mmCIF file of C-alpha atoms in Angstrom:
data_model
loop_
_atom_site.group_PDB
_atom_site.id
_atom_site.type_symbol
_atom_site.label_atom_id
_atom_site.label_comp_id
_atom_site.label_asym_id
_atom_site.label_seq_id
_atom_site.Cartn_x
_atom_site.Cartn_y
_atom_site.Cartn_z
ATOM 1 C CA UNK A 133 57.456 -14.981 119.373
ATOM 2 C CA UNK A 134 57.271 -12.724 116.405
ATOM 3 C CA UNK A 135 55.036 -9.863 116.344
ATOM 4 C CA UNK A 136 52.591 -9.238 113.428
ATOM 5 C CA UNK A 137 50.665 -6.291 112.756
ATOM 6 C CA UNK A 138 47.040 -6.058 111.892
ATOM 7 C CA UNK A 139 48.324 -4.867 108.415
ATOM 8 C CA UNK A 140 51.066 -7.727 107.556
ATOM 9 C CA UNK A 141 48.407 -10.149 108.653
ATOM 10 C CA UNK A 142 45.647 -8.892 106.494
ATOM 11 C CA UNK A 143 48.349 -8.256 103.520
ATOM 12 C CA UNK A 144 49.707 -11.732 104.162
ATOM 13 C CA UNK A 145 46.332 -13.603 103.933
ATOM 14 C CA UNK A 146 44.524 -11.707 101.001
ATOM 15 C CA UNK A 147 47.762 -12.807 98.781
ATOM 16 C CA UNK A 148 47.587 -15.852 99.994
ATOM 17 C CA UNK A 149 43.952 -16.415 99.701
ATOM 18 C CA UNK A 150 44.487 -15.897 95.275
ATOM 19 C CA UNK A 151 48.090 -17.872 95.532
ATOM 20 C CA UNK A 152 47.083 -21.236 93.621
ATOM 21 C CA UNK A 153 49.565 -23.350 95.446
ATOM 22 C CA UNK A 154 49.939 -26.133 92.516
ATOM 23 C CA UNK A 155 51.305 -23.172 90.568
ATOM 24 C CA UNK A 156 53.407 -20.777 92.559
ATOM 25 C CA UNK A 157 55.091 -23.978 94.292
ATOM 26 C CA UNK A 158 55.932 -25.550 91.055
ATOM 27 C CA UNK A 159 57.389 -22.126 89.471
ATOM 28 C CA UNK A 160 59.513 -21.265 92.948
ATOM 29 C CA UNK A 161 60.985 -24.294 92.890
ATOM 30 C CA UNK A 162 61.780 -24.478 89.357
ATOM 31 C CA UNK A 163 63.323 -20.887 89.525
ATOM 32 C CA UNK A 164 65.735 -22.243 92.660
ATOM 33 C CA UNK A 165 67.013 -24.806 90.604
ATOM 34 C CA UNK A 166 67.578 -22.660 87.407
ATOM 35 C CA UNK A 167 68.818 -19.331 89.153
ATOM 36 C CA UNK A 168 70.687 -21.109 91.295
ATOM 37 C CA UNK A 169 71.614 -24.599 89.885
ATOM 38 C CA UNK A 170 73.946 -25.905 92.539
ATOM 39 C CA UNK A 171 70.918 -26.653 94.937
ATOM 40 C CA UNK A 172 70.170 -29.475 92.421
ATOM 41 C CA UNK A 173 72.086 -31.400 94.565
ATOM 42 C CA UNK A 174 69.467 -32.154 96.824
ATOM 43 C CA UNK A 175 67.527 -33.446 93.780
ATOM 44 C CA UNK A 176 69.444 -35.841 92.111
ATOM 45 C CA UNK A 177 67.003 -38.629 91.319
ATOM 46 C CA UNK A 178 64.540 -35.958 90.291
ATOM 47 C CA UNK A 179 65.857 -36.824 86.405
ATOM 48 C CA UNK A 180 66.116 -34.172 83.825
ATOM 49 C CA UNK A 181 66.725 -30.725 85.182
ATOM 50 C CA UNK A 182 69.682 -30.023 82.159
ATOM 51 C CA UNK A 183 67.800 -26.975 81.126
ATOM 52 C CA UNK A 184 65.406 -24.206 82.500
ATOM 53 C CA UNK A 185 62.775 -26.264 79.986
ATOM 54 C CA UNK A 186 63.717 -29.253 81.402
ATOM 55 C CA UNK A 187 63.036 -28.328 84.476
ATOM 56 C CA UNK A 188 60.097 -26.596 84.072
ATOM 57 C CA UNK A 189 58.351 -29.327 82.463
ATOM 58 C CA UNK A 190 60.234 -31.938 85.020
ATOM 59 C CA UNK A 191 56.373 -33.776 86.962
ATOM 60 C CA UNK A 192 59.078 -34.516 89.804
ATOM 61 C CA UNK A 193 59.571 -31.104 90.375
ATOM 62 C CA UNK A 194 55.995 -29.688 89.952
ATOM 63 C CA UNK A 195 54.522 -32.131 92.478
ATOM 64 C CA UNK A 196 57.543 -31.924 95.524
ATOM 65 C CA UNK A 197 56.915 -27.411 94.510
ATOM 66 C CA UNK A 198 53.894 -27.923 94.991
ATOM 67 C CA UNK A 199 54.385 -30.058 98.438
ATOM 68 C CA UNK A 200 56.832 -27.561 99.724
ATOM 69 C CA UNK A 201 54.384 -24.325 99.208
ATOM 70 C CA UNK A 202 51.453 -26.409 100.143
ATOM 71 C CA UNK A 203 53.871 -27.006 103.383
ATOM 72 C CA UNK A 204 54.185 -22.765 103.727
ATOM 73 C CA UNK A 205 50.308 -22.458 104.240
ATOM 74 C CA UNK A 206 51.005 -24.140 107.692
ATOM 75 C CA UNK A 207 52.840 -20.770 108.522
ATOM 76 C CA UNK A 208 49.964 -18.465 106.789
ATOM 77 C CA UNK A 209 47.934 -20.597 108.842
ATOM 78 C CA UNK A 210 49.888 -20.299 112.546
ATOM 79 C CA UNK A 211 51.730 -17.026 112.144
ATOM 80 C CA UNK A 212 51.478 -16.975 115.700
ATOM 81 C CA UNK A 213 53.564 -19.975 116.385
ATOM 82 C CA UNK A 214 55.773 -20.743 113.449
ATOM 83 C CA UNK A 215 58.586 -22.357 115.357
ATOM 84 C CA UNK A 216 56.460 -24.772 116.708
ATOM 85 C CA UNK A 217 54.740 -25.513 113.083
ATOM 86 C CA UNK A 218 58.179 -26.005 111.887
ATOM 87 C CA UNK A 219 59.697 -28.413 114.373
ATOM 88 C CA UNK A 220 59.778 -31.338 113.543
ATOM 89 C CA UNK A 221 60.599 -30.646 109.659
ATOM 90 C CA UNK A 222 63.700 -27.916 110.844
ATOM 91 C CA UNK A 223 65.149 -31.812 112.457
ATOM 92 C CA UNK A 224 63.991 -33.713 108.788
ATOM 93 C CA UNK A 225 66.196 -30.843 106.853
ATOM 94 C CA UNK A 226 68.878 -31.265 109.518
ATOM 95 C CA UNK A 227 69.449 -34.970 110.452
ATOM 96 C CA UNK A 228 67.796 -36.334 106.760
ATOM 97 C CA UNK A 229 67.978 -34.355 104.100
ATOM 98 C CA UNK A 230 71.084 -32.388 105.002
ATOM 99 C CA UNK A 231 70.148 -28.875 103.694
ATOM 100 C CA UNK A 232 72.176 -25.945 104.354
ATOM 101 C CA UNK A 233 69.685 -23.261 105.830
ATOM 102 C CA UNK A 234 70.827 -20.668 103.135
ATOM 103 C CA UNK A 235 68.675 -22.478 101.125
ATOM 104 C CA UNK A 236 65.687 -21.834 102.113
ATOM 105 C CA UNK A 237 66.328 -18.126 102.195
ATOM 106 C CA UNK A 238 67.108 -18.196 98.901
ATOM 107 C CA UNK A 239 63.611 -19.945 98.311
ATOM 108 C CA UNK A 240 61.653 -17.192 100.326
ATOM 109 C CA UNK A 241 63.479 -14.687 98.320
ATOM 110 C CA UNK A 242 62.395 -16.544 95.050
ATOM 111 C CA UNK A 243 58.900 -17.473 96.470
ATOM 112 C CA UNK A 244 58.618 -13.442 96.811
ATOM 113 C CA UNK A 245 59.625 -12.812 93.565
ATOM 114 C CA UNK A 246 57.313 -15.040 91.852
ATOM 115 C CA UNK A 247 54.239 -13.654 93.928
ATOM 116 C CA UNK A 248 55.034 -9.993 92.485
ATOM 117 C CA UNK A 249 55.448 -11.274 88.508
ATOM 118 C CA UNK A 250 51.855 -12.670 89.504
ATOM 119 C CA UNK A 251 50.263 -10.365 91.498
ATOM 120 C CA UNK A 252 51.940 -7.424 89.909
ATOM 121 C CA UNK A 253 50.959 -4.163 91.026
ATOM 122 C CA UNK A 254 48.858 -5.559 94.039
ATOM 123 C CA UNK A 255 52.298 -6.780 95.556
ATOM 124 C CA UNK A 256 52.531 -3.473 96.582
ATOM 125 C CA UNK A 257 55.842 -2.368 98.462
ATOM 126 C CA UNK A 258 53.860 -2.998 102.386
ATOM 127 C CA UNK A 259 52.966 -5.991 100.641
ATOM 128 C CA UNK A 260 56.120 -7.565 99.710
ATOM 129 C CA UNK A 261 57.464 -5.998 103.433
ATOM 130 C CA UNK A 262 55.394 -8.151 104.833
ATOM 131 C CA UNK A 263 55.657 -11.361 102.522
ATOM 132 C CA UNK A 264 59.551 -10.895 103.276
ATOM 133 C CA UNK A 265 59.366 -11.106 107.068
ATOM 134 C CA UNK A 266 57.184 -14.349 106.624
ATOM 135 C CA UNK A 267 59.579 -15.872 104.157
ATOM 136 C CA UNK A 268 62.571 -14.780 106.505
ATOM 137 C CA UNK A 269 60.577 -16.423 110.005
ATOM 138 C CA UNK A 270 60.079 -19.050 107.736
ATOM 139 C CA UNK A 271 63.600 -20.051 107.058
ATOM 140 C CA UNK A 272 64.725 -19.157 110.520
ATOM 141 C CA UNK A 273 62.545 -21.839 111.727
ATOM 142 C CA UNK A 274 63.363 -23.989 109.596
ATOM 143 C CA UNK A 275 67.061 -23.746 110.694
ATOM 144 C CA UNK A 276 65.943 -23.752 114.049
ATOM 145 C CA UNK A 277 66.388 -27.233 115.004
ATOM 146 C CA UNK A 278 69.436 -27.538 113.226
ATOM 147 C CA UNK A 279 72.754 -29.087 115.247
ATOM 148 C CA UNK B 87 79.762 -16.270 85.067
ATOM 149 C CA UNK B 88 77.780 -14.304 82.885
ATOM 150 C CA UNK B 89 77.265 -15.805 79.219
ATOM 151 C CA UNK B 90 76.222 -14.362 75.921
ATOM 152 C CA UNK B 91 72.685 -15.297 76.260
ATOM 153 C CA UNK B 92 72.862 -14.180 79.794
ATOM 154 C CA UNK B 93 74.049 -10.430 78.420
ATOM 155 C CA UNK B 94 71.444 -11.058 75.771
ATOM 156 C CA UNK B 95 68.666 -11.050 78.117
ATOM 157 C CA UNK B 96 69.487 -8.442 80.411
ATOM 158 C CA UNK B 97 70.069 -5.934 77.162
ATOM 159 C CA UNK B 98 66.241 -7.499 76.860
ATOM 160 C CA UNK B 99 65.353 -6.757 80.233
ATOM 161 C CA UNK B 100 66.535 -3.551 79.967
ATOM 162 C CA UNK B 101 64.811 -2.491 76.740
ATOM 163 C CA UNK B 102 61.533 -3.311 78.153
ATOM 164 C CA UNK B 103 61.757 -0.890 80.784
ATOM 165 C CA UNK B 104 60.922 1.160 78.100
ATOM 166 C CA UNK B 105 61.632 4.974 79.253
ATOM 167 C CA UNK B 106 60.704 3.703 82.555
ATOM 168 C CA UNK B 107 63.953 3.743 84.366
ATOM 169 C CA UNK B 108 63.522 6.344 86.982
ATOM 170 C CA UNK B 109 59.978 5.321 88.292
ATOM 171 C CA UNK B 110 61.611 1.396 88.429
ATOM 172 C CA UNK B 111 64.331 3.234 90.430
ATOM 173 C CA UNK B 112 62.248 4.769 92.440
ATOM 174 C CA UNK B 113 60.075 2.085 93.287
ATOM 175 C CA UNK B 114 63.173 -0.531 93.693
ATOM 176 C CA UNK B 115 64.259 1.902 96.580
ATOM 177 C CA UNK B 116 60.948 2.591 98.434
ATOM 178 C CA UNK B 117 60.726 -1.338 98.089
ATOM 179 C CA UNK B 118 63.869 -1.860 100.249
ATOM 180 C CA UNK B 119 63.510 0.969 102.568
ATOM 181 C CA UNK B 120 59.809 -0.913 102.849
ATOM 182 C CA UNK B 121 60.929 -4.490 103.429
ATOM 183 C CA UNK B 122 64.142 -3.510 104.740
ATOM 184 C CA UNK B 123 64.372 -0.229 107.331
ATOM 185 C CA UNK B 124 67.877 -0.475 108.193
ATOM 186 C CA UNK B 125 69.071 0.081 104.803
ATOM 187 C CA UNK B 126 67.567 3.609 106.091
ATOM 188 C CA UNK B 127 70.710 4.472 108.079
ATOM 189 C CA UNK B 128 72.531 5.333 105.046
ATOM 190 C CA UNK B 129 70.172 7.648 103.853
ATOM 191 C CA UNK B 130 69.899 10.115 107.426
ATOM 192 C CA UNK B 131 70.451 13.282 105.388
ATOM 193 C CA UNK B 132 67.161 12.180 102.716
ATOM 194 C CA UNK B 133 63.345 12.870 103.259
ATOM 195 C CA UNK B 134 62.608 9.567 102.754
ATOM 196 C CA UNK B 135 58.703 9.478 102.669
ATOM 197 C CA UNK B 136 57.283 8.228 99.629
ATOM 198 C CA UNK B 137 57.694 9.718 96.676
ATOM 199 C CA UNK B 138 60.659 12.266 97.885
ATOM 200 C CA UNK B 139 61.936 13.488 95.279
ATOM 201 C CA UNK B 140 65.364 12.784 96.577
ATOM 202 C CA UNK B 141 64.009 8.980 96.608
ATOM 203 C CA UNK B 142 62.879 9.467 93.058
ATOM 204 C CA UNK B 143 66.390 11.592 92.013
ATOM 205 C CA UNK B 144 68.614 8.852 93.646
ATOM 206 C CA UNK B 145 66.687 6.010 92.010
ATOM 207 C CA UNK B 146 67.441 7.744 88.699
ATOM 208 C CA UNK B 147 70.630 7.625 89.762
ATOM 209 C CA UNK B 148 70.955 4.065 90.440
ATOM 210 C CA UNK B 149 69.487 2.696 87.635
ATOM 211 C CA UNK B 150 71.940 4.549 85.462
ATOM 212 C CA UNK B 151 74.368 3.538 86.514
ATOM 213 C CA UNK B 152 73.729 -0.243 86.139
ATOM 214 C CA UNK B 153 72.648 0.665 82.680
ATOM 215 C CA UNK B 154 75.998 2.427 82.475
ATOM 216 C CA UNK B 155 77.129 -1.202 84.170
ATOM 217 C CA UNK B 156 75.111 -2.864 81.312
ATOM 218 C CA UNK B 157 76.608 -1.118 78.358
ATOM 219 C CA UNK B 158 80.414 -2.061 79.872
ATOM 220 C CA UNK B 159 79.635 -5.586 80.546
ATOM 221 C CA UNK B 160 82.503 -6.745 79.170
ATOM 222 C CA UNK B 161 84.799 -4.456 81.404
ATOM 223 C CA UNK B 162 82.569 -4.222 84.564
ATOM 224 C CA UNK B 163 85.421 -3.612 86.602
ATOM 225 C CA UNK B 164 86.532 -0.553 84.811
ATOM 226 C CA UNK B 165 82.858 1.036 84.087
ATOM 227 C CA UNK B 166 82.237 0.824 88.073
ATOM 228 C CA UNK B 167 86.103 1.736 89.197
ATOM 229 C CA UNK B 168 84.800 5.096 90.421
ATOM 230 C CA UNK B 169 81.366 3.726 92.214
ATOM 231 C CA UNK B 170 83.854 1.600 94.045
ATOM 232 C CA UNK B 171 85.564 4.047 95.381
ATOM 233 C CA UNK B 172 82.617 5.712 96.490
ATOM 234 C CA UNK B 173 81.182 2.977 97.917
ATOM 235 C CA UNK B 174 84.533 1.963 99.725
ATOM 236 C CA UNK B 175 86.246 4.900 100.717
ATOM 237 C CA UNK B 176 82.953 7.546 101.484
ATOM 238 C CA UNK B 177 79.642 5.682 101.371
ATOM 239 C CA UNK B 178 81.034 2.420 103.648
ATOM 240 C CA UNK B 179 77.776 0.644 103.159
ATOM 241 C CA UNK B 180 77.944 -2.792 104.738
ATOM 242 C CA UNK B 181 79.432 -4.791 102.066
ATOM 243 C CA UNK B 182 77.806 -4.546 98.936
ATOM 244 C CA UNK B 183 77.712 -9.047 99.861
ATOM 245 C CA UNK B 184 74.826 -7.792 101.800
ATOM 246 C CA UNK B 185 73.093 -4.620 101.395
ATOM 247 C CA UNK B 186 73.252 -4.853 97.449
ATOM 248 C CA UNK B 187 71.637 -8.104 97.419
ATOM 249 C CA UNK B 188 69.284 -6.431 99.408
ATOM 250 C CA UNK B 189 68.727 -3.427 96.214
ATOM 251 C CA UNK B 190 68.872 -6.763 93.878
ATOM 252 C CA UNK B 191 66.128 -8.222 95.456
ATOM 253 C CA UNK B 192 63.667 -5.206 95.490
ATOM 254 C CA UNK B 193 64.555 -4.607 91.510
ATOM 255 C CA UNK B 194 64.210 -8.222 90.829
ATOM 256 C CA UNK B 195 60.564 -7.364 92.548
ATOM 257 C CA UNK B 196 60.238 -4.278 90.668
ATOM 258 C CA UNK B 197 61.197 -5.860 87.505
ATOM 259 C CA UNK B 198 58.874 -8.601 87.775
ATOM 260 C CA UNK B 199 55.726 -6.857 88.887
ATOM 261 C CA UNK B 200 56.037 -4.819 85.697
ATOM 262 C CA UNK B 201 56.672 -7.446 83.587
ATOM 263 C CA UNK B 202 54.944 -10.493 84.844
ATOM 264 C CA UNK B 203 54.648 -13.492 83.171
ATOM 265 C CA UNK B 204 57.519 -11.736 80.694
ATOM 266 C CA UNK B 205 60.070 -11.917 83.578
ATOM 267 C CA UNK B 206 61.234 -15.465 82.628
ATOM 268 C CA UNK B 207 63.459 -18.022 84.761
ATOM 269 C CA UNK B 208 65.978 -17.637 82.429
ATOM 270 C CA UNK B 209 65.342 -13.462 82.855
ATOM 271 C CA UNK B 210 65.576 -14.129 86.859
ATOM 272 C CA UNK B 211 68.693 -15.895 86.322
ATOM 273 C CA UNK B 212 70.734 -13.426 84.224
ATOM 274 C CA UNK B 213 69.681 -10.416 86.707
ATOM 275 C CA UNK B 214 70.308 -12.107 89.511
ATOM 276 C CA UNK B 215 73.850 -13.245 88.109
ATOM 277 C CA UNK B 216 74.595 -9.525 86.872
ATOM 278 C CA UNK B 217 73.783 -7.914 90.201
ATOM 279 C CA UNK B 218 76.297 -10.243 91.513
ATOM 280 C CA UNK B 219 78.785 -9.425 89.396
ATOM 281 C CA UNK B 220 78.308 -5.785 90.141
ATOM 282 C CA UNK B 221 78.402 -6.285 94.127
ATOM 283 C CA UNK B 222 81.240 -8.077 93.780
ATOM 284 C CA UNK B 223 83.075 -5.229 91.736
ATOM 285 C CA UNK B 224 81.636 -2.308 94.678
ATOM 286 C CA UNK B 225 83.131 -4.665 97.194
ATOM 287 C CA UNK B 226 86.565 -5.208 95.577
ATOM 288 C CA UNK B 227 88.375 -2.317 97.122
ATOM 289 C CA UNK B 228 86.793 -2.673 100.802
ATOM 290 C CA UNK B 229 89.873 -3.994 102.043
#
């Protein structure tokens, strides 16, 4: 079980608590697909994602960002039992979807990124520290299950 | 790899640091000594509590050199020959394939807490892209 501190839980929650998940989910994802465009693959009939516009505008891409960070606040919500939380979607990515677990580090490491542009100066240093141990228990999780 | 507009926007990038340089170099290595402790090891011989000035002298450093990186990006290979060595032959950090993405992703932090809503996807893309380019010269004489 992974150990948090007072601190990273506090830190973790008050960013959190401001994220608006419509937003930050729609943006992460967006930035995957344009920084690094070969995980487009798992998105094929998601239409237009030719361009960073495209993409940005693309509805299909907005709501399933919005799905996957909306899915994150599970962990925020049961830092104390992550694997568990993550189960049964570690076996979806796995047996369905066929995602290579790299991925979603390179989401968490994304997901982090967009936080600071939006939080700025309040994503202090201990704060991202503790955003990027959630986002790397995350994606360990996630991988977890996989066979 | 890295295209026009992509050399376009990290000039950008750059320029809006504005005179900032050392205190983004600064803060890009407290960020991954923060997040990341064991890229500590390499750094026994520093006082690494915040604001050191050895932390603040060494970010300097770094960020010169990718702006020395920056203004050869045509000839990467060249401007970095001698940080290769280094890195190689004395320095033997992990392989820049790891520990530099590391350093990327604190300044892509530091980068975009300064600039916000200015740090673009397009922005994201090119310095993520560039600090590839640059691990991938540190790492070419590892073996």
């Amino acid at each position: 079980m992974v150990h948090w501190s007072a601190e990273e839980k506090q830190l973790i929650a008050s960013v959190w608590g401001k994220v608006s998940v419509e937003e930050c989910g729609a943006e992460a994802l967006a930035r995957l697909l344009i920084v690094y465009p070969w995980t487009q693959r798992f998105f094929a009939n998601f239409g237009n994602l030719s361009s960073p516009t495209a993409v940005i505008g693309n509805p299909k891409v907005q709501a399933h960002g919005k799905k996957v960070l909306t899915s994150f606040g599970e962990a925020v919500k049961n830092l104390d039992n992550i694997k568990g939380t993550y189960s049964k979607l570690s076996e979806l990515h796995c047996e369905k979807l066929h995602v290579d677990p790299e991925n979603f580090r390179l989401l968490g490491d994304i997901l982090v990124i967009v936080l600071a542009s939006h939080f700025g100066r309040d994503f202090s240093p201990a704060c991202q520290s503790a955003w990027q141990k959630l986002v790397g228990v995350v994606a360990h999780a996630l991988a977890r299950k996989y066979h | 790899m890295l295209t026009a507009e992509d050399k376009k926007l990290i000039q950008q990038v750059w320029g809006k640091m504005g005179g900032a340089e050392e205190e983004v170099g600064a803060e890009t290595l407290w960020r991954m000594f923060t997040a990341y402790p064991p890229t500590k090891t390499y750094f026994p011989h520093f006082d690494l509590s915040q604001g050191s000035d050895q932390i603040r002298g060494h970010g300097k450093k770094v960020v010169a050199a990718l702006g020395t990186a920056i203004k050869n990006i045509d000839n990467l290979s060249q401007a970095l020959s001698e940080l290769s060595n280094l890195h190689a032959y004395n320095l033997r950090v992990d392989p820049p394939r790891f520990a530099l993405q590391l350093l990327a992703q604190c300044l892509q932090v530091a980068l975009a807490v300064r600039l916000g809503k200015e740090y673009t996807p397009e922005m994201h893309s090119a310095v993520d892209k560039f600090m590839s380019a640059v691990a991938a010269v540190l790492a070419e004489k590892y073996r």
